[in-house]
Amino acid sequence: MQALEQVAFLLERELASTYKVRAFRQAARVLGDLDPDELRRRIDSGTLTGLAGIGPATAAVAMEAAGGELPSYLRELQQRAPAELAPGGGPLLRQVLGDLHTHSDWSDGGSSIEQMARTAQALGRQYVALTDHSPRLTVARGLDPERLRRQLDVVAALNESLAPFRILTGIEVDIREDGSLDQTPELLARVDVVVASVHSKLRMAADAMTERMVRAVANPHTDVLGHCTGRLIRGRGRPESTFDAAIVFEACRRFDVAVEINSRPERLDPPRRLLRQAVEAGCLVSIDTDAHAPGQLDWLGYGCQRAVECAVPADRIVTTWPVHQVLAWTGRAS
């Protein structure tokens, strides 16, 4: 039901717990799959909670919506949700056409590829890159070569029904300690977009980390350097990785790799001082959400706000480019 999906979207947008969001999305699926007559009977008799996956909170939203009311919980979420998450980035956000870093339930995301794509389309995006994790990140159910090949077929079928919206095939590939990329060269050459990110041994010595990152950036398959410091600024937090930013950003400039502005509120990576340094070095930039759920696709404004603050030229932001220009840049134009 639409009201349940709206609640889930707004909860994801404000970074609510995965458990809470999942309850509303699961309830929407359960009721959406129910025979309409049975749904009506259960609403009339007040027995929705007799269904597996429907609790008191989700039942209340469904009952109020079925009665033609705006559910009180949905109203509460709408009232505390700002119309624009980051007003300073609004004008730039309107120029952004795509998002090159998103996840689905094929790895550690919470929703299907189609649901993520349709939400991005509804938010005004023209394209989105699906970049689920690579096999080494087992905690995130990273895709081995066989699963990634299957995913490519799924995306091809979805693109036929979603056109002119486009799902770009991709992967967020782990940068190993030696700087190599955690996927077969054949598949890295086949996907549209490769985001390369460090996810392990984030506290290694600065010289070693610099060499590791430069080797990854120099790999001809790398298109975007993801969340370059690996920092987390919420909760228990995590400090930045240390590396020689001048060397890494010069490598990005030389090898035409975009430095990601990661829009996740707990990352906002790179820090402003490093983003300004990347701009001064002449790097391309990719403003991405790193979304793991549909509501998180609305976080692009956070990245746009930081880009404005750090005077990133709009023409150097690859996610403002039309899809054919992005594919020409990544070398996958067809």
XYZ file of C-alpha atoms in Angstrom:
334
model
C 0.000 0.000 0.000
C 1.224 3.456 -0.924
C 1.041 4.921 2.588
C 3.283 2.166 3.949
C 5.802 2.760 1.144
C 5.756 6.507 1.869
C 6.455 5.861 5.544
C 9.376 3.598 4.630
C 10.783 6.194 2.211
C 10.713 8.968 4.800
C 12.246 6.725 7.457
C 15.081 5.804 5.073
C 15.569 9.472 4.207
C 16.155 10.303 7.888
C 18.471 7.292 8.417
C 16.098 5.330 10.649
C 16.988 1.803 11.738
C 16.920 -0.884 9.076
C 14.630 -2.985 11.279
C 11.972 -0.264 11.431
C 12.111 0.454 7.692
C 11.952 -3.229 6.821
C 8.762 -3.628 8.852
C 6.908 -1.071 6.733
C 8.268 -2.312 3.403
C 7.421 -5.905 4.329
C 3.909 -4.874 5.338
C 3.447 -3.094 2.009
C 4.461 -6.270 0.161
C 2.209 -8.503 2.268
C -0.858 -6.330 1.754
C -0.035 -5.713 -1.899
C 0.012 -9.468 -2.539
C -3.250 -10.063 -0.689
C -6.484 -10.746 -2.542
C -8.406 -7.420 -2.600
C -11.535 -9.003 -1.145
C -9.614 -10.559 1.744
C -7.840 -7.272 2.351
C -11.188 -5.487 2.558
C -12.575 -8.109 4.945
C -9.575 -7.865 7.240
C -9.701 -4.067 7.264
C -13.421 -4.120 8.082
C -12.941 -6.703 10.829
C -9.738 -5.168 12.213
C -7.761 -8.393 11.773
C -4.768 -7.188 9.724
C -2.408 -8.139 12.549
C -3.422 -11.763 11.999
C -1.274 -11.700 8.877
C 2.403 -12.612 9.123
C 4.502 -9.462 8.784
C 1.789 -7.040 9.937
C 2.210 -5.488 13.370
C 0.191 -2.889 15.268
C 2.078 0.107 13.817
C 1.882 -1.021 10.200
C -1.746 -2.113 10.619
C -2.661 1.323 11.986
C -1.159 3.059 8.946
C -2.969 0.693 6.578
C -6.302 1.057 8.380
C -6.182 4.853 8.443
C -5.178 5.002 4.761
C -7.968 2.596 3.799
C -10.427 4.877 5.590
C -9.392 7.800 3.423
C -7.325 9.482 6.133
C -3.719 10.604 6.069
C -2.198 8.170 8.586
C -1.078 9.977 11.723
C 2.397 8.413 11.640
C 2.870 9.445 8.014
C 1.710 12.971 8.892
C 4.258 13.108 11.711
C 7.072 12.058 9.365
C 6.012 14.560 6.719
C 5.917 17.386 9.242
C 9.455 16.774 10.450
C 10.862 16.147 6.947
C 12.347 19.270 5.343
C 11.273 19.910 1.755
C 14.960 20.252 0.841
C 17.531 18.337 2.852
C 20.334 20.750 1.965
C 18.943 24.033 0.628
C 22.348 25.430 -0.289
C 22.768 22.726 -2.887
C 19.364 23.175 -4.504
C 20.390 24.936 -7.741
C 23.179 22.425 -8.388
C 20.917 19.501 -7.498
C 18.609 20.533 -10.315
C 21.526 20.068 -12.715
C 22.368 16.555 -11.507
C 21.071 13.916 -13.907
C 22.344 10.691 -12.372
C 23.897 8.801 -9.495
C 26.879 6.480 -9.995
C 26.916 4.664 -6.628
C 23.865 2.707 -5.417
C 23.157 -0.714 -3.926
C 20.340 -3.247 -4.112
C 19.276 -6.344 -2.202
C 21.696 -8.343 -4.342
C 24.365 -7.250 -1.841
C 23.719 -5.210 1.311
C 20.918 -2.971 0.062
C 17.379 -3.315 1.338
C 15.327 -3.149 -1.867
C 15.137 -4.645 -5.333
C 16.941 -3.247 -8.361
C 13.618 -2.258 -9.911
C 12.401 -0.455 -6.792
C 15.651 1.490 -6.528
C 15.487 2.421 -10.214
C 11.849 3.498 -10.148
C 12.466 5.644 -7.070
C 15.459 7.316 -8.722
C 13.305 7.977 -11.776
C 10.537 9.464 -9.613
C 13.122 11.760 -7.996
C 14.014 13.149 -11.415
C 17.147 11.184 -12.199
C 17.756 10.110 -15.798
C 20.096 7.254 -14.905
C 21.511 5.415 -11.937
C 24.475 3.051 -11.708
C 23.913 -0.192 -9.818
C 27.162 -0.776 -7.927
C 26.695 -3.685 -5.561
C 29.742 -4.903 -3.672
C 32.466 -7.221 -4.938
C 33.041 -10.771 -3.594
C 35.674 -10.016 -0.979
C 33.181 -8.020 1.100
C 31.395 -11.105 2.367
C 29.648 -9.193 5.166
C 27.851 -7.251 2.410
C 27.070 -10.373 0.330
C 29.448 -9.227 -2.391
C 28.800 -10.530 -5.897
C 31.050 -13.279 -7.202
C 31.510 -13.421 -10.999
C 28.583 -15.791 -11.523
C 26.120 -13.654 -9.566
C 27.336 -10.468 -11.248
C 26.793 -12.028 -14.681
C 23.235 -12.925 -13.661
C 22.677 -9.382 -12.442
C 23.768 -7.992 -15.803
C 20.998 -9.984 -17.483
C 18.437 -8.712 -14.965
C 19.475 -5.109 -15.594
C 19.271 -5.573 -19.365
C 15.676 -6.797 -19.045
C 14.710 -3.950 -16.706
C 16.183 -1.340 -19.023
C 13.801 -2.454 -21.756
C 10.791 -1.680 -19.555
C 12.175 1.472 -17.901
C 13.405 3.306 -21.010
C 14.269 6.107 -21.471
C 15.465 5.851 -17.849
C 18.697 3.863 -17.753
C 20.222 1.565 -15.149
C 23.960 1.504 -15.733
C 25.636 -1.766 -14.852
C 28.412 -1.442 -12.348
C 30.172 -2.576 -9.221
C 31.686 -1.058 -6.112
C 34.883 -3.015 -6.214
C 37.047 -3.439 -3.146
C 40.625 -2.133 -3.393
C 42.824 -4.910 -2.054
C 45.860 -4.147 0.111
C 48.157 -4.345 -2.929
C 45.962 -1.939 -4.929
C 44.438 -4.574 -7.194
C 40.675 -4.692 -7.776
C 38.447 -7.419 -6.381
C 36.769 -8.696 -9.557
C 37.795 -10.344 -12.807
C 39.196 -8.001 -15.482
C 36.671 -9.426 -17.951
C 33.713 -8.304 -15.833
C 35.280 -4.961 -14.915
C 35.581 -4.275 -18.639
C 32.002 -5.364 -19.248
C 30.163 -3.179 -16.702
C 29.409 0.487 -17.409
C 30.821 1.995 -14.205
C 33.446 0.851 -11.699
C 33.591 2.556 -8.297
C 36.785 1.522 -6.477
C 36.764 1.874 -2.677
C 38.901 0.885 0.311
C 36.927 -1.164 2.848
C 39.648 -2.978 4.814
C 42.810 -2.083 6.756
C 41.768 1.555 6.755
C 44.442 2.430 9.325
C 47.440 1.199 7.321
C 50.488 3.495 7.127
C 50.073 6.595 4.965
C 52.781 5.640 2.448
C 51.309 2.184 1.948
C 47.765 3.571 1.659
C 48.911 6.134 -0.891
C 50.528 3.442 -3.027
C 47.468 1.222 -2.654
C 45.085 3.965 -3.807
C 47.266 5.149 -6.673
C 47.543 1.613 -8.062
C 43.764 1.298 -7.976
C 43.258 4.688 -9.618
C 45.764 3.783 -12.337
C 43.837 0.608 -13.174
C 42.224 1.260 -16.584
C 38.884 -0.120 -15.336
C 38.502 2.368 -12.446
C 36.098 5.254 -13.074
C 35.315 6.644 -9.592
C 37.347 6.673 -6.369
C 34.706 6.006 -3.707
C 34.564 7.620 -0.202
C 38.305 8.201 -0.256
C 39.026 8.650 3.473
C 36.637 5.954 4.710
C 35.622 8.172 7.620
C 32.365 7.885 9.581
C 31.220 11.030 11.390
C 28.152 9.711 13.220
C 27.629 7.228 16.009
C 30.878 5.749 17.248
C 32.566 7.228 14.195
C 35.736 6.245 12.401
C 38.753 8.455 11.690
C 40.001 9.248 8.220
C 42.513 7.021 6.526
C 45.814 8.802 6.050
C 47.422 9.140 2.626
C 49.212 11.733 0.515
C 46.214 13.492 -1.010
C 48.332 15.487 -3.471
C 49.682 12.266 -4.998
C 46.325 10.475 -5.017
C 44.437 13.411 -6.559
C 47.127 13.954 -9.168
C 46.703 10.295 -10.111
C 42.940 10.826 -10.371
C 43.498 13.823 -12.653
C 46.035 12.004 -14.793
C 43.967 8.847 -15.213
C 40.634 10.686 -15.593
C 39.117 9.112 -12.459
C 36.420 11.065 -10.619
C 36.746 11.740 -6.903
C 33.450 10.863 -5.281
C 31.512 13.237 -3.074
C 29.759 10.612 -0.985
C 26.443 12.087 0.138
C 25.672 9.666 2.971
C 25.152 11.815 6.090
C 27.411 9.575 8.166
C 30.209 9.838 5.582
C 30.143 13.221 3.759
C 33.456 12.129 2.312
C 35.851 13.689 1.416
C 36.120 16.379 4.093
C 35.905 19.918 2.723
C 39.658 20.554 2.867
C 40.337 17.487 0.718
C 37.493 18.240 -1.672
C 38.935 21.713 -2.213
C 42.336 20.119 -2.814
C 40.833 17.756 -5.402
C 39.234 20.728 -7.166
C 42.527 22.627 -7.171
C 44.234 19.538 -8.609
C 41.820 19.610 -11.549
C 39.980 16.373 -10.714
C 36.616 15.316 -12.004
C 33.984 14.795 -9.296
C 31.034 12.414 -8.990
C 28.248 13.362 -6.564
C 26.692 10.065 -5.441
C 24.340 8.847 -2.738
C 25.830 5.415 -1.959
C 22.148 4.616 -1.354
C 21.261 1.252 0.168
C 17.507 1.950 0.216
C 15.042 3.982 -1.891
C 14.681 6.865 0.572
C 18.451 7.320 0.629
C 18.410 8.194 -3.080
C 17.159 11.615 -1.951
C 20.485 12.357 -0.253
C 22.115 13.855 -3.358
C 21.384 17.311 -1.958
C 23.933 16.783 0.809
C 26.652 16.170 -1.761
C 25.507 19.103 -3.875
C 25.663 21.398 -0.856
C 29.285 20.391 -0.222
C 30.153 20.840 -3.896
C 28.777 24.395 -3.795
C 30.633 25.146 -0.566
C 33.889 23.961 -2.111
C 33.361 25.699 -5.488
C 33.330 22.543 -7.590
C 32.764 23.605 -11.233
C 29.494 22.085 -12.459
C 31.026 20.997 -15.760
C 33.538 18.840 -13.847
C 30.772 16.962 -12.016
C 30.243 13.826 -14.084
C 26.779 13.199 -12.635
C 25.563 16.404 -14.305
C 26.448 14.892 -17.685
C 23.908 13.101 -19.878
C 24.226 9.341 -19.916
C 25.864 9.141 -23.342
C 28.637 11.473 -22.132
C 29.123 9.411 -18.973
C 29.457 6.228 -21.031
C 31.922 7.905 -23.403
C 33.984 8.955 -20.371
C 33.990 5.458 -18.853
C 34.803 3.982 -22.264
C 31.609 1.929 -22.449
C 29.762 3.985 -25.078
C 27.798 1.858 -27.528
